[in-house]
Structure formats: structure tokens, C-alpha cells
Short mmCIF file of C-alpha atoms in Angstrom, two decimals:
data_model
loop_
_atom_site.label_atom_id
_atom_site.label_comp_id
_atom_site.label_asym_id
_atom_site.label_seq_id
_atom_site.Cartn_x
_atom_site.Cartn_y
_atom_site.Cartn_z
CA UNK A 252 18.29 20.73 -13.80
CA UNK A 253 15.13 18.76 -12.95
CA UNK A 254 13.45 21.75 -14.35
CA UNK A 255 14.82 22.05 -17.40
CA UNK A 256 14.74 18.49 -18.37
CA UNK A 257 10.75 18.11 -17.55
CA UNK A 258 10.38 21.36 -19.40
CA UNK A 259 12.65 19.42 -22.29
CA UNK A 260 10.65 16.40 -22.32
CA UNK A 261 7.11 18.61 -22.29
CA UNK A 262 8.61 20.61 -25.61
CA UNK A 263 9.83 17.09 -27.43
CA UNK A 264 6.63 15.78 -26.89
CA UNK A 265 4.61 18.61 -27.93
CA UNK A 266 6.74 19.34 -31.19
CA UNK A 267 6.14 15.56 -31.80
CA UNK A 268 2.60 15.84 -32.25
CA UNK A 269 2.58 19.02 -33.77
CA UNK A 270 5.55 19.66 -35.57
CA UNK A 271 6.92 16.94 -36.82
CA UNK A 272 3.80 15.37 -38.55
CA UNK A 273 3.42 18.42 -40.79
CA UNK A 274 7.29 17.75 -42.45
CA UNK A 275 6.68 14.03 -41.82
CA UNK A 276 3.27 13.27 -43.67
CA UNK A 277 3.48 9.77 -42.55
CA UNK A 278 3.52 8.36 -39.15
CA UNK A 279 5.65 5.96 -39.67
CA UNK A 280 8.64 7.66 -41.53
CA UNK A 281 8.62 10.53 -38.36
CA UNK A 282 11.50 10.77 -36.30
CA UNK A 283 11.12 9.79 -32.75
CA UNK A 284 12.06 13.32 -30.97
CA UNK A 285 11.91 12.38 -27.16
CA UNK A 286 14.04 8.97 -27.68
CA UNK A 287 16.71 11.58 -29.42
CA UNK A 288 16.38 13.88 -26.68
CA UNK A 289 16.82 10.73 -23.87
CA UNK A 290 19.70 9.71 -26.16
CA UNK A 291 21.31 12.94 -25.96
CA UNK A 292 20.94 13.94 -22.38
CA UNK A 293 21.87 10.07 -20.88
CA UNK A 294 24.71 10.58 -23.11
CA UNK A 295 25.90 14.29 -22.27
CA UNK A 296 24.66 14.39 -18.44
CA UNK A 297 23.63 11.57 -16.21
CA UNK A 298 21.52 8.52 -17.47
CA UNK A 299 19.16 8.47 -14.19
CA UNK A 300 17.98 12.01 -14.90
CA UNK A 301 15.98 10.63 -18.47
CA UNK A 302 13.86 8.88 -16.34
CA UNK A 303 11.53 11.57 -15.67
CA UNK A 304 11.84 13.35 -19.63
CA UNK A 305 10.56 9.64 -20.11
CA UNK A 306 7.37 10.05 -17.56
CA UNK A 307 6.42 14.08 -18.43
CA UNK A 308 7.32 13.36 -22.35
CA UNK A 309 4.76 10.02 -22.34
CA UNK A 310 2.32 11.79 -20.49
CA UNK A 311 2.26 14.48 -23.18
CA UNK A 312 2.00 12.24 -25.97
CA UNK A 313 -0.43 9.47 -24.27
CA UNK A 314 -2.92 12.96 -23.60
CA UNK A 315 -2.36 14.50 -27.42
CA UNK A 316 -3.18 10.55 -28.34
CA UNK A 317 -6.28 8.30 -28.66
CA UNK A 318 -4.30 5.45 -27.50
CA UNK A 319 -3.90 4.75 -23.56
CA UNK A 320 -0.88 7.36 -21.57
CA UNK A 321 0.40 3.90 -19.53
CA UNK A 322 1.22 2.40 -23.07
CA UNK A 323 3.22 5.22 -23.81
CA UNK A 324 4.86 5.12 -20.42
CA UNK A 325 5.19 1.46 -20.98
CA UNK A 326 6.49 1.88 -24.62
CA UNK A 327 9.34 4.95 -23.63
CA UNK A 328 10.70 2.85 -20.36
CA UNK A 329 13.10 0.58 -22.40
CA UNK A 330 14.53 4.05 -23.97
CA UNK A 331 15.56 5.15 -20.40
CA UNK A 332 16.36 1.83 -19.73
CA UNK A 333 18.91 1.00 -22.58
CA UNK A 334 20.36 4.18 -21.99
CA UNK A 335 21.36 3.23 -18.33
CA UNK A 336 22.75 0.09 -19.24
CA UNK A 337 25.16 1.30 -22.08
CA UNK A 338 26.55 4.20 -19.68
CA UNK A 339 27.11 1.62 -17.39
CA UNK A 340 29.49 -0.87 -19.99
CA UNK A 341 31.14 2.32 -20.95
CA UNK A 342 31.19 5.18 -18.61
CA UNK A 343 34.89 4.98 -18.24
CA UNK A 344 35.21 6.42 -22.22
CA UNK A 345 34.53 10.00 -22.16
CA UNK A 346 35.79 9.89 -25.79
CA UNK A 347 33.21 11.83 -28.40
CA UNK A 348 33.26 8.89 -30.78
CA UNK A 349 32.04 6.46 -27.97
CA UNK A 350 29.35 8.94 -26.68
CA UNK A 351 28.39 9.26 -30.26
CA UNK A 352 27.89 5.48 -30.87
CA UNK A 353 26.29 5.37 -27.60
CA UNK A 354 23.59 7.91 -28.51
CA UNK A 355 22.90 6.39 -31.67
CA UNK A 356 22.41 3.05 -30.19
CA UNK A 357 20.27 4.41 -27.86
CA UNK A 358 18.19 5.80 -30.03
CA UNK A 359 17.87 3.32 -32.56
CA UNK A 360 17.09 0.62 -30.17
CA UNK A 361 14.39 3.18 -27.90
CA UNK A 362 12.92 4.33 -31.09
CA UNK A 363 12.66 0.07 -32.39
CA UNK A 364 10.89 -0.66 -29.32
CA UNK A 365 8.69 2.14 -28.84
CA UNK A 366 6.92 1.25 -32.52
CA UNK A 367 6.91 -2.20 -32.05
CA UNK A 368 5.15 -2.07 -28.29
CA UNK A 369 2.67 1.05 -29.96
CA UNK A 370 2.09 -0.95 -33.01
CA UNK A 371 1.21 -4.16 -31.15
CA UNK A 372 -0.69 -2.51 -28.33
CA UNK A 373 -2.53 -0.99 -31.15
CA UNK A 374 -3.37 -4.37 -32.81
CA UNK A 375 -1.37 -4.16 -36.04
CA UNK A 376 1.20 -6.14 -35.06
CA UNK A 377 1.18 -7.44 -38.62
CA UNK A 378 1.75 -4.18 -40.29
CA UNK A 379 5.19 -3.48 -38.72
CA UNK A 380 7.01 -6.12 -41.39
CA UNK A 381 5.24 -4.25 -44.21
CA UNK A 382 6.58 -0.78 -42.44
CA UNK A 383 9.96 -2.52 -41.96
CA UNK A 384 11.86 0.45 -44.33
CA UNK A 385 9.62 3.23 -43.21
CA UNK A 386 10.50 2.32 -39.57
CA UNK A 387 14.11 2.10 -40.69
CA UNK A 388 14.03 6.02 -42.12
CA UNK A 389 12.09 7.01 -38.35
CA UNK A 390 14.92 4.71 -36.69
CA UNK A 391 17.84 7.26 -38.63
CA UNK A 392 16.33 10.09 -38.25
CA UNK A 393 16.12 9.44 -34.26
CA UNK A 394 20.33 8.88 -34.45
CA UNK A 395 20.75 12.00 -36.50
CA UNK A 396 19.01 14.21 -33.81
CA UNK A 397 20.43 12.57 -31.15
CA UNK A 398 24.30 12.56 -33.01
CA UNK A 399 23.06 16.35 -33.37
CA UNK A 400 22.34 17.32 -29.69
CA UNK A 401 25.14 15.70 -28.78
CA UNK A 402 27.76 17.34 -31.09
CA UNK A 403 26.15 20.73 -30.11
CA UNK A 404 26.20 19.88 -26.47
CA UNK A 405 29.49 18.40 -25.76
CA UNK A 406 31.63 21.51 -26.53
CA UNK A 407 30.11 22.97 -23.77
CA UNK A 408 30.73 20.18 -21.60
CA UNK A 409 33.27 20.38 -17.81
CA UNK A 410 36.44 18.79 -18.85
CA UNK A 411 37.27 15.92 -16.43
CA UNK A 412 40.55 17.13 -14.30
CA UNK A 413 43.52 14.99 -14.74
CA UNK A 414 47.27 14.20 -15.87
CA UNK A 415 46.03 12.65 -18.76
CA UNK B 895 24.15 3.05 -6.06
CA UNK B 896 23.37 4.62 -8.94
CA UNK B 897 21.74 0.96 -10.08
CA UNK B 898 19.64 0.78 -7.31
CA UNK B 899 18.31 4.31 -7.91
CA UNK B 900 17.74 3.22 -11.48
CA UNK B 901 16.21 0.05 -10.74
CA UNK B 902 13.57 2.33 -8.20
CA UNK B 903 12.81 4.68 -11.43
CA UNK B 904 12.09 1.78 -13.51
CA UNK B 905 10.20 -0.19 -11.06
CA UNK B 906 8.32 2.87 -9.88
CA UNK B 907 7.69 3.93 -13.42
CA UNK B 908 6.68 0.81 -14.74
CA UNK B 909 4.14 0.57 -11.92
CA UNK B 910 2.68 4.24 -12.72
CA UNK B 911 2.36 2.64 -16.12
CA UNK B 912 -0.11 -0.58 -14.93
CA UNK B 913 -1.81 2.28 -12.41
CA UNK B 914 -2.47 4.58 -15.59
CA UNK B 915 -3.59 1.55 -17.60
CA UNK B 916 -5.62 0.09 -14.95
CA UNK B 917 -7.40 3.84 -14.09
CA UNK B 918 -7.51 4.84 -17.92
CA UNK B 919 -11.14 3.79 -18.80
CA UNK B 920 -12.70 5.61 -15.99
CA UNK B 921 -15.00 8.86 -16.29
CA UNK B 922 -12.76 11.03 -13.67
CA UNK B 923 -9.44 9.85 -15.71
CA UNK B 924 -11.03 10.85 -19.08
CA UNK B 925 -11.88 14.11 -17.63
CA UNK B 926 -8.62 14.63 -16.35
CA UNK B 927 -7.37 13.94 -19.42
CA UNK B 928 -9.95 16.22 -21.30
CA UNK B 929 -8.75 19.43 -19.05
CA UNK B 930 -5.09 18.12 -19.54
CA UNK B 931 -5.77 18.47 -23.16
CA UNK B 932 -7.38 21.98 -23.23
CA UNK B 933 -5.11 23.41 -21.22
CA UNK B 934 -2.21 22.33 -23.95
CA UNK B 935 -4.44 23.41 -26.95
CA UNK B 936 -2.83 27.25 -26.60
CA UNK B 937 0.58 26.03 -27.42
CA UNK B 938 -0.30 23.71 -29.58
CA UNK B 939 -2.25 25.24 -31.81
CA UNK B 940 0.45 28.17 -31.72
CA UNK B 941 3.12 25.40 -33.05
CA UNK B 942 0.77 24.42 -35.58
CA UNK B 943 0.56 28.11 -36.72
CA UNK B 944 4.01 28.89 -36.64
CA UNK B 945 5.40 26.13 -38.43
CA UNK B 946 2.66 25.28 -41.33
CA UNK B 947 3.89 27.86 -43.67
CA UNK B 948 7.06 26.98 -42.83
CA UNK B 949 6.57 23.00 -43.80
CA UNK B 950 4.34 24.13 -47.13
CA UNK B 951 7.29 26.09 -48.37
CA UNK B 952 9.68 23.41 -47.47
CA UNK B 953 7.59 20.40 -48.65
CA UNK B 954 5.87 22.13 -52.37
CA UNK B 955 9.37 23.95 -52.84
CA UNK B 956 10.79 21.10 -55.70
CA UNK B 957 7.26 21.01 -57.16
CA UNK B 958 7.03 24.21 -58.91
CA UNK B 959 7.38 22.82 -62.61
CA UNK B 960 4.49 20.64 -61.83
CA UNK B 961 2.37 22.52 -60.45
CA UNK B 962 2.59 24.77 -63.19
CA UNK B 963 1.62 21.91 -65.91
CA UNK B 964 -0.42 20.60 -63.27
CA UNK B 965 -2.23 24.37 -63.58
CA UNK B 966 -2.69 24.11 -67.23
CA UNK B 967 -4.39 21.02 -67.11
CA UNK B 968 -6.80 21.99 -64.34
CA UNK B 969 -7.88 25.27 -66.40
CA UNK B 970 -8.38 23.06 -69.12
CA UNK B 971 -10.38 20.98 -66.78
CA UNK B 972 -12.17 23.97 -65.33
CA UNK B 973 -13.34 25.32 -68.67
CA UNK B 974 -15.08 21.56 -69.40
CA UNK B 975 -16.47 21.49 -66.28
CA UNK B 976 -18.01 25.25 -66.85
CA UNK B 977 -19.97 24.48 -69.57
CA UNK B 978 -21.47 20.95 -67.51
CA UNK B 979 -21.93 23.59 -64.60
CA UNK B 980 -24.59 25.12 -67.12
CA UNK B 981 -26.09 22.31 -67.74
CA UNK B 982 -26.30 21.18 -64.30
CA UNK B 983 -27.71 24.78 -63.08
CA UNK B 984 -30.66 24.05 -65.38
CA UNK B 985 -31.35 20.43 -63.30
CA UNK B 986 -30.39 21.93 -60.17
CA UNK B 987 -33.67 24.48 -60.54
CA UNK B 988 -35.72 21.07 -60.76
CA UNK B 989 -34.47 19.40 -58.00
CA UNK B 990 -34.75 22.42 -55.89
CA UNK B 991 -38.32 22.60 -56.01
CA UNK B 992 -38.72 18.78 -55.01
CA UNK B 993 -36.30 19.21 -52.53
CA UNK B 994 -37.97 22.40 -50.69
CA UNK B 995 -41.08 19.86 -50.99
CA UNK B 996 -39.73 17.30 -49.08
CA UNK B 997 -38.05 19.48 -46.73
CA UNK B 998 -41.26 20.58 -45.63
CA UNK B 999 -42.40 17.36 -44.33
CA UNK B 1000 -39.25 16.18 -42.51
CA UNK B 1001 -38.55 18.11 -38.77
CA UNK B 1002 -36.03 20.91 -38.62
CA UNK B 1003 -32.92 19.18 -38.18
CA UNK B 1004 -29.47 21.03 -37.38
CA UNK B 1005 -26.69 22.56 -39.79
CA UNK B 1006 -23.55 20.87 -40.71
CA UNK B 1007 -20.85 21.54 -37.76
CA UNK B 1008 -17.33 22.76 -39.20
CA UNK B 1009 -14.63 21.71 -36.72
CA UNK B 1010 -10.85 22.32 -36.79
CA UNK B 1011 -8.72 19.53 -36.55
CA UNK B 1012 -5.98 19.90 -33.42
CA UNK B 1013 -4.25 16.75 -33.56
CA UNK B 1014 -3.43 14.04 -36.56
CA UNK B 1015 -2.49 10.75 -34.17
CA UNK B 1016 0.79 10.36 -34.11
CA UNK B 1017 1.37 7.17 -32.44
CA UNK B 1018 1.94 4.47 -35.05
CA UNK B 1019 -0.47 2.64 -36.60
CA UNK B 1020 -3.07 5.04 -35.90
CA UNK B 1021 -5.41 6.86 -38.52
CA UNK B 1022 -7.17 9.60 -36.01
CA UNK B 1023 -7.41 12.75 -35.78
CA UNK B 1024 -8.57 15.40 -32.82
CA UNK B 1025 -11.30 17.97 -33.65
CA UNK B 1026 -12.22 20.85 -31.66
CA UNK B 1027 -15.63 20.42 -31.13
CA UNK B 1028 -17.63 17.37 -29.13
CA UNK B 1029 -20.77 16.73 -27.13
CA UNK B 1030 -21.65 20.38 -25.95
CA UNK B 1031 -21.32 21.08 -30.22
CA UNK B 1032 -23.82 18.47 -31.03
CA UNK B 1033 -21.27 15.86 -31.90
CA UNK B 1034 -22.49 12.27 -31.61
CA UNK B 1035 -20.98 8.76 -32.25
CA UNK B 1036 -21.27 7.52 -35.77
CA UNK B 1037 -21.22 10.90 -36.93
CA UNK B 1038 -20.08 11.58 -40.78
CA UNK B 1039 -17.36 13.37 -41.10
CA UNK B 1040 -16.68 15.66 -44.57
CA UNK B 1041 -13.03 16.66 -45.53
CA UNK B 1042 -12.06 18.99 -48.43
CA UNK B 1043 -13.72 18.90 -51.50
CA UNK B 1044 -16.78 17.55 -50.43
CA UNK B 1045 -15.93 13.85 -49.72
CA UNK B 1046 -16.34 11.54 -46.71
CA UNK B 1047 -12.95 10.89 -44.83
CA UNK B 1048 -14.00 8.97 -41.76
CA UNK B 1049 -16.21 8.48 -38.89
CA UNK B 1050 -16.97 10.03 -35.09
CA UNK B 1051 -15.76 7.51 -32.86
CA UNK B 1052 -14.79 9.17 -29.52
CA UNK B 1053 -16.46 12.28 -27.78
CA UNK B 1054 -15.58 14.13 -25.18
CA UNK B 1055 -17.48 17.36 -24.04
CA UNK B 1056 -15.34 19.56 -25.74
CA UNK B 1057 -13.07 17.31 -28.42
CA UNK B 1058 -14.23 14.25 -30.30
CA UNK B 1059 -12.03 12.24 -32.17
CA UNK B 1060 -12.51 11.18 -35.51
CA UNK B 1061 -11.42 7.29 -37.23
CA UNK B 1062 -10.27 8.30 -40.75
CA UNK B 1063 -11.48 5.59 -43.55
CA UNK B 1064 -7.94 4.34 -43.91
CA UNK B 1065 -8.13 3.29 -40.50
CA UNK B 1066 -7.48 -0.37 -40.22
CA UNK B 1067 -11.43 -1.34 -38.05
CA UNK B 1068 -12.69 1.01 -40.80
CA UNK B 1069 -15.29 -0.45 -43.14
CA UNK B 1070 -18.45 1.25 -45.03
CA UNK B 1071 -20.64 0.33 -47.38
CA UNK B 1072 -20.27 1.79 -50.69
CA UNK B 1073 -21.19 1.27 -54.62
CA UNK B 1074 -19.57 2.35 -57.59
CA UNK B 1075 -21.22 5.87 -59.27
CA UNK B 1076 -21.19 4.89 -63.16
CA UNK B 1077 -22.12 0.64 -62.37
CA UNK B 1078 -23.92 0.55 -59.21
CA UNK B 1079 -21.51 -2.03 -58.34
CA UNK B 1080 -21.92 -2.42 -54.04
CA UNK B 1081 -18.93 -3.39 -51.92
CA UNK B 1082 -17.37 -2.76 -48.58
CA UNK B 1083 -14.74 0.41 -48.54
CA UNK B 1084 -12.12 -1.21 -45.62
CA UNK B 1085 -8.88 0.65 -44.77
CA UNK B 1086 -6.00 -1.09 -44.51
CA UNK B 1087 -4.29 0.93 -41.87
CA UNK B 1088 -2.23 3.42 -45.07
CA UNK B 1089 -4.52 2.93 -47.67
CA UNK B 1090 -7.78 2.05 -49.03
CA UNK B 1091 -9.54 -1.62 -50.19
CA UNK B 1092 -12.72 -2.41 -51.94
CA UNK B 1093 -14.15 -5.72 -50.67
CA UNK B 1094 -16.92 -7.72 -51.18
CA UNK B 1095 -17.10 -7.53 -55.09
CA UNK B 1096 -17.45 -10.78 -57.02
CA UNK B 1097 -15.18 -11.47 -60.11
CA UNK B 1098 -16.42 -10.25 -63.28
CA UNK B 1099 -18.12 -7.58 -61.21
CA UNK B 1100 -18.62 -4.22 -63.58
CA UNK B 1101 -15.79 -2.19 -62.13
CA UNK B 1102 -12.94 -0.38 -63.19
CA UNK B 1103 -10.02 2.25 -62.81
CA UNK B 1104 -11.01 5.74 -62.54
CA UNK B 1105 -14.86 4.33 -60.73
CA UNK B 1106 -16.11 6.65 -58.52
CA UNK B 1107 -16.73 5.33 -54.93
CA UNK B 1108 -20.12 6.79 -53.07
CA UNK B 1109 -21.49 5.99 -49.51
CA UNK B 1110 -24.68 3.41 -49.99
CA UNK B 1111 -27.86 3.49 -47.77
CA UNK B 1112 -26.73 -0.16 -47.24
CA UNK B 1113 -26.89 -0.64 -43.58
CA UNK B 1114 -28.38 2.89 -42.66
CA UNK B 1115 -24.80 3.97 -40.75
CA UNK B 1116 -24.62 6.59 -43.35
CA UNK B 1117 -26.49 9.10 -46.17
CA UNK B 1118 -26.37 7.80 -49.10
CA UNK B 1119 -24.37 9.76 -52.08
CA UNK B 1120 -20.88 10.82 -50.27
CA UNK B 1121 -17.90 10.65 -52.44
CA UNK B 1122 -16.00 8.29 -50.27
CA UNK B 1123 -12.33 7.07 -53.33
CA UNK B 1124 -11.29 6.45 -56.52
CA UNK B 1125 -10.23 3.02 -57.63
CA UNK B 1126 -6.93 2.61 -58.63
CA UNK B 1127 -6.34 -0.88 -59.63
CA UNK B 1128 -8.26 -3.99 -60.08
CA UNK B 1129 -6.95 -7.30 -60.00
CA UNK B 1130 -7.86 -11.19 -59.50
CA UNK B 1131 -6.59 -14.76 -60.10
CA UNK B 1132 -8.53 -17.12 -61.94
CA UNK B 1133 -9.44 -18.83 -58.81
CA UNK B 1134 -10.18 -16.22 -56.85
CA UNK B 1135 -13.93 -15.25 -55.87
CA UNK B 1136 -13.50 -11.79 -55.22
CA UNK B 1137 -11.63 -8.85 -57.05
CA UNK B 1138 -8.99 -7.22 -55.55
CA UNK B 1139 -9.34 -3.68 -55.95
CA UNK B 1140 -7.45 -1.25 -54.60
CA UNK B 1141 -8.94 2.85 -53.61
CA UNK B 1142 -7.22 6.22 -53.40
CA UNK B 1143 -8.67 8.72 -51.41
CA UNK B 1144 -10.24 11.78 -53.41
CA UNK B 1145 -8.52 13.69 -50.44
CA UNK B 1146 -5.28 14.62 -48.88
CA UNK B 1147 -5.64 12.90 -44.92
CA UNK B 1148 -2.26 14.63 -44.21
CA UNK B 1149 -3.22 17.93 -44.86
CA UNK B 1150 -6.89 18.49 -43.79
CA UNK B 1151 -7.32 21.55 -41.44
CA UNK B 1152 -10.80 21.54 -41.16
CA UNK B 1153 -13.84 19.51 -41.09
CA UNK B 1154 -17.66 19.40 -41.47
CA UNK B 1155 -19.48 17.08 -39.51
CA UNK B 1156 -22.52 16.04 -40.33
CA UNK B 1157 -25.06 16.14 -37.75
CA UNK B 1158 -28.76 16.16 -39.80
CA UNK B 1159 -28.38 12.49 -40.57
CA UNK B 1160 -30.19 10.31 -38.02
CA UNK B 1161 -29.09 6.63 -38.66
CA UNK B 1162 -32.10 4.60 -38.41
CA UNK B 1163 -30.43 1.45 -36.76
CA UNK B 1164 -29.77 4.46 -33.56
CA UNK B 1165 -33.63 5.23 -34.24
CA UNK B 1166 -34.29 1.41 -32.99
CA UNK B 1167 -31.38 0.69 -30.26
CA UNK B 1168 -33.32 3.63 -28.57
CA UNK B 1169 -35.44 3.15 -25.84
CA UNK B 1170 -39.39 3.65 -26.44
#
């Protein structure tokens, strides 16, 4: 499994820089393809194990990049990190719904603060009110994926055993 | 338990992250960083392949009916612009024979580079984009850089040995001197991070919609006579100094595949920071 979720983070980030921005023609509007993928995989497997899509998927982007690889690293961390800390307030519900709303907040929050800590780091701070909507459309298009790759992974999801 | 192993991620991540910061402006991490790239350029110039045709069709595919009357007014357009061709042919011959005069007395300088562009930036709030060719090509800082249709879309800031990256105009540091084509108007061309500003031009100024923007001589960073926007609106209060007027691009940023890099012009502000 450690395999196939480096090798997961390595193909987000690549399709990031080269897919996406040829549907997406502005940076701003793109969805945020590694914070779905986090989203997804804290929500369908175990939280801890997005730590390192976090590290391989950053380094990917920070090399394809003329800004710094630690801000990247810097800017995915709270991704991971909200991730672990909504699994913990609700890892009792295995319900689809909750898993659902947990992805999405994940990624709506990891994909807020990756632009904002990118955006300042970069020294435009003052552009992200102006981008405010544009963020907003990257922000849903980051749930969608992530509602997606959940939805197509939890059928094939172990049951828990139990009476009820 | 599975906090504390959390809390050991973050912590050792977030530490990586200072290390990488702290390391990231050294030679050997650039290098490493270089080689990184190269060896990823296979796959991602295969994704760039495989999906392009695939994002024209999907983008252009609601755009049929205007490209068509879009096509009858370029024809139209085409058919003017024959008969100035003519008429342009006829100066061309005149200027050719001053030009091959001139040449003569300047040193042999190199040809144009064409470069393919890898990478468009996309971490926000970041107009740059990754060529394939650098240092060992003959690409230098400063550089001019020519997109489609002839006009200047940014600058060489960064090379490597092998890549160099290249600041688009509607970068937000971006600035260049330029005047207006019809009224000789001069101003400062500054990108505003999405789009493009003209700066620097006193009310009352002779400027309007439609002007074409060229690169000046002003400042010797560039050759004089690249098509660099279009203005698009001016506007001012009564008690401002300065119009605001705001520039289009004359090309698509999003789309540009290749490049030509412009290598023969020798700024002479490098001719003086260099040693004697």
C-alpha cells in the first residue's frame, strides 16, 4: 500500500501540472488534484498513510515549479493535517454521508490553505480577495473529485463485522 | 497511538520543509532539482501529448458558429491585408538593401533559438513558464522571448543548463518600456499578475483603444519594435495625473507551445556591468 499511494501522489501531481492546466486555462479556477486525492484516501483508508502522498506529491509539484519544493511541502501539510483531525472527531461513523462530508471538508479547507500559503509566499497576498470567486470554483472542483473517489471507492470497501 | 505517529509525520515533515527551504538556493540543490526535472520530462511531455487534442476538442467544441463568422471576417481581413502586402513588398526591397548594408558592419551574431515550452506554472499567482532549452542553448538572462504571431510575451529570468524559465509580461514584477505605434506615446507595460497595465502616461496623453503597444529602446533591456498589447480601455478622473489604461495581450499565454528566443540582441546596460 505504501507503494501505491507514493505512486498515487507522483500521478496527481504530475497530471496537475500537465493536465489539468490545458482544461483549466487559468491557474486559479484549477482544481486542486492531490488535496482530492488526500481527501479521498484519509477518508476511504487510514488518515496517517496521506502523509507521505503529501511529501512525494509536493516534491513533484515544488520540482515542475519555479517557486521553492519546502513551500509546497509547507503549503500541502495542513491538507494531511485536517484530514487527521476530522477522522479523529468522527471515526466512529462509517456512514457514506459522513465520509462524504468529511472528504469535502477536507478538501475545501486543504485546497483554501494551500492558495492562500502559495499566494502569500509568492508575494501577492493582495490578489487572493480579487481571486476570491475563482478560488471558490478551484475550492468545488477539489470536493467534486474527492466526493468522486470516494463514491467509486467505497463499494469496494471490507464491511466492518458486527450484529449491527 | 495513532496521534503520536501523526504528530511524528507532521513534525518530521514540517522539518523536511525548513531543511528544503533552508538548502533550496544552493548550486548542488538546483542541480538536483535540474536532473529531477529531466528525468520527469518523458512522462510529462507524453501527458501533454495525449491529452491536448483531447482538451482542444473539449474546450473549441461550443464555438463552432463563431468560428465560422469569426472565418468570414478574417478572409475579409486577409484579402485587405493582401493588397497592403503588395505594397509593403515594394518597401520591403528598399529596406533590404540598407539592411544587408548595415549587417555588414555589425559582428555575426547568432539565430533566433525556438524552444518548446514544458511547463505553464501552476502554482498560483505565478505567470511562468518552463522551456526546453537553457545555458548549453545559448540562453541568457534578460533574454526576449517571442510567442505566436510575432509578439513579445515575456522575459528570461531563470537558467539552468538545460531548462530556463521564462516571466510572462502579465507577471506581476513585470514591467517594460513601451510606446504606442500610431502616437509615439511612451509608457511602462506592467502586468498585474492576470492581465496587462499601461503606466506612466500623463492625462491628455494621445492614446486610445485599438493603439498598438511596441517595445521602446528606452532603457536598452530590449530591441526596439516588438509588438508587446493592444489597449483596451482608457480611463481617468479629473484629478488624476495619470491615465489608466488597460492592455490585452495580442497573444493567447494559455496556449503557447512554442517559443523563439531571441539571442542576437546584446543589451547595452550588460555591455557596461561587464568587466573590462
Amino acid at each position: 500500500m505504501i507503494v501505491l499511494s507514493l505512486v498515487a501522489g507522483a500521478a496527481a501531481a504530475l497530471i496537475q501540472t500537465t493536465v489539468l492546466p490545458q482544461f483549466f486555462l487559468d491557474a486559479w479556477t484549477t482544481p486542486f488534484l492531490p488535496a482530492a486525492l488526500v481527501a479521498t484516501w484519509a477518508t476511504t483508508r487510514q488518515p496517517i498513510e496521506t502523509w507521505r502522498i503529501t511529501l512525494i506529491s509536493a516534491l513533484i509539484l515544488g520540482v515542475m515549479s519555479s517557486e521553492r519544493v519546502g513551500w509546497f511541502l509547507l503549503a500541502l501539510l495542513p491538507i494531511s493535517l485536517i484530514a487527521v483531525f476530522l477522522h479523529e472527531i468522527s471515526a466512529q461513523n462509517r456512514h457514506l454521508t459522513t465520509q462524504i462530508g468529511r472528504a469535502s471538508a477536507t478538501a475545501l479547507t486543504g485546497t483554501i490553505c494551500y492558495f492562500i500559503i502559495l499566494t502569500i509566499v509568492a508575494g501577492k497576498g493582495s490578489l487572493l480577495l480579487a481571486a476570491g470567486p475563482d478560488i471558490a470554483i478551484a475550492c468545488l472542483g477539489t470536493m467534486a473529485l474527492a466526493i468522486i473517489g470516494v463514491l467509486a471507492v467505497s463499494p469496494f470497501r471490507k464491511k466492518p463485522i458486527g450484529l449491527f | 497511538m495513532t496521534i503520536s505517529r501523526n504528530a511524528v509525520w507532521l513534525s518530521a515533515l514540517f522539518v523536511t520543509a525548513l531543511l528544503l527551504l533552508a538548502v533550496s538556493l544552493s548550486p548542488p540543490a538546483g542541480r538536483a532539482e535540474e536532473q529531477t526535472r529531466a528525468l520527469l520530462n518523458p512522462v510529462v511531455n507524453f501527458l501533454g501529448d495525449l491529452t491536448r487534442p483531447i482538451a482542444n476538442l473539449v474546450l473549441h467544441v461550443g464555438d463552432v458558429d463563431n468560428l465560422s463568422s469569426e472565418n468570414a471576417l478574417l478572409r475579409l481581413e486577409v484579402e485587405t491585408l493582401t493588397s497592403e502586402l503588395a505594397t509593403l513588398r515594394e518597401q520591403q526591397q528598399t529596406a533590404t538593401a540598407i539592411v544587408s548594408l548595415l549587417a555588414s558592419t555589425q559582428e555575426n551574431s547568432p539565430d533566433p533559438i525556438v524552444a518548446s515550452v514544458l511547463v505553464r506554472d501552476s502554482a498560483p499567482g505565478r505567470s511562468e513558464m518552463l522551456i526546453d532549452k537553457g545555458a548549453a542553448n545559448g540562453i541568457r538572462l534578460g533574454q526576449a522571448v517571442i510567442g505566436p504571431g510575432g509578439t513579445l510575451i515575456g522575459l528570461i529570468i531563470d537558467v539552468k543548463e538545460s531548462h530556463a524559465w521564462i516571466q510572462l509580461l502579465t507577471a506581476n514584477k513585470s514591467a517594460i518600456a513601451v510606446v504606442a505605434q500610431s502616437s509615439r506615446t511612451q509608457g511602462a507595460l506592467v502586468g498585474t499578475g492576470t492581465t496587462l497595465q499601461l503606466e506612466l502616461v500623463e492625462r491628455g496623453r494621445d492614446i486610445a483603444i485599438d493603439d498598438i503597444l511596441i517595445t521602446s529602446s528606452l532603457g536598452g533591456r530590449l530591441p526596439s519594435g516588438l509588438l508587446a498589447g493592444r489597449v483596451t480601455s482608457v480611463e481617468s478622473e479629473p484629478q488624476d495625473l495619470f491615465e489608466v489604461i488597460s492592455v490585452e495581450p495580442l497573444s493567447d499565454y494559455q496556449r503557447i507551445e512554442h517559443v523563439l528566443i531571441l539571442t542576437n540582441f546584446h543589451s547595452p546596460n550588460r555591455a557596461l556591468e561587464e568587466p573590462r
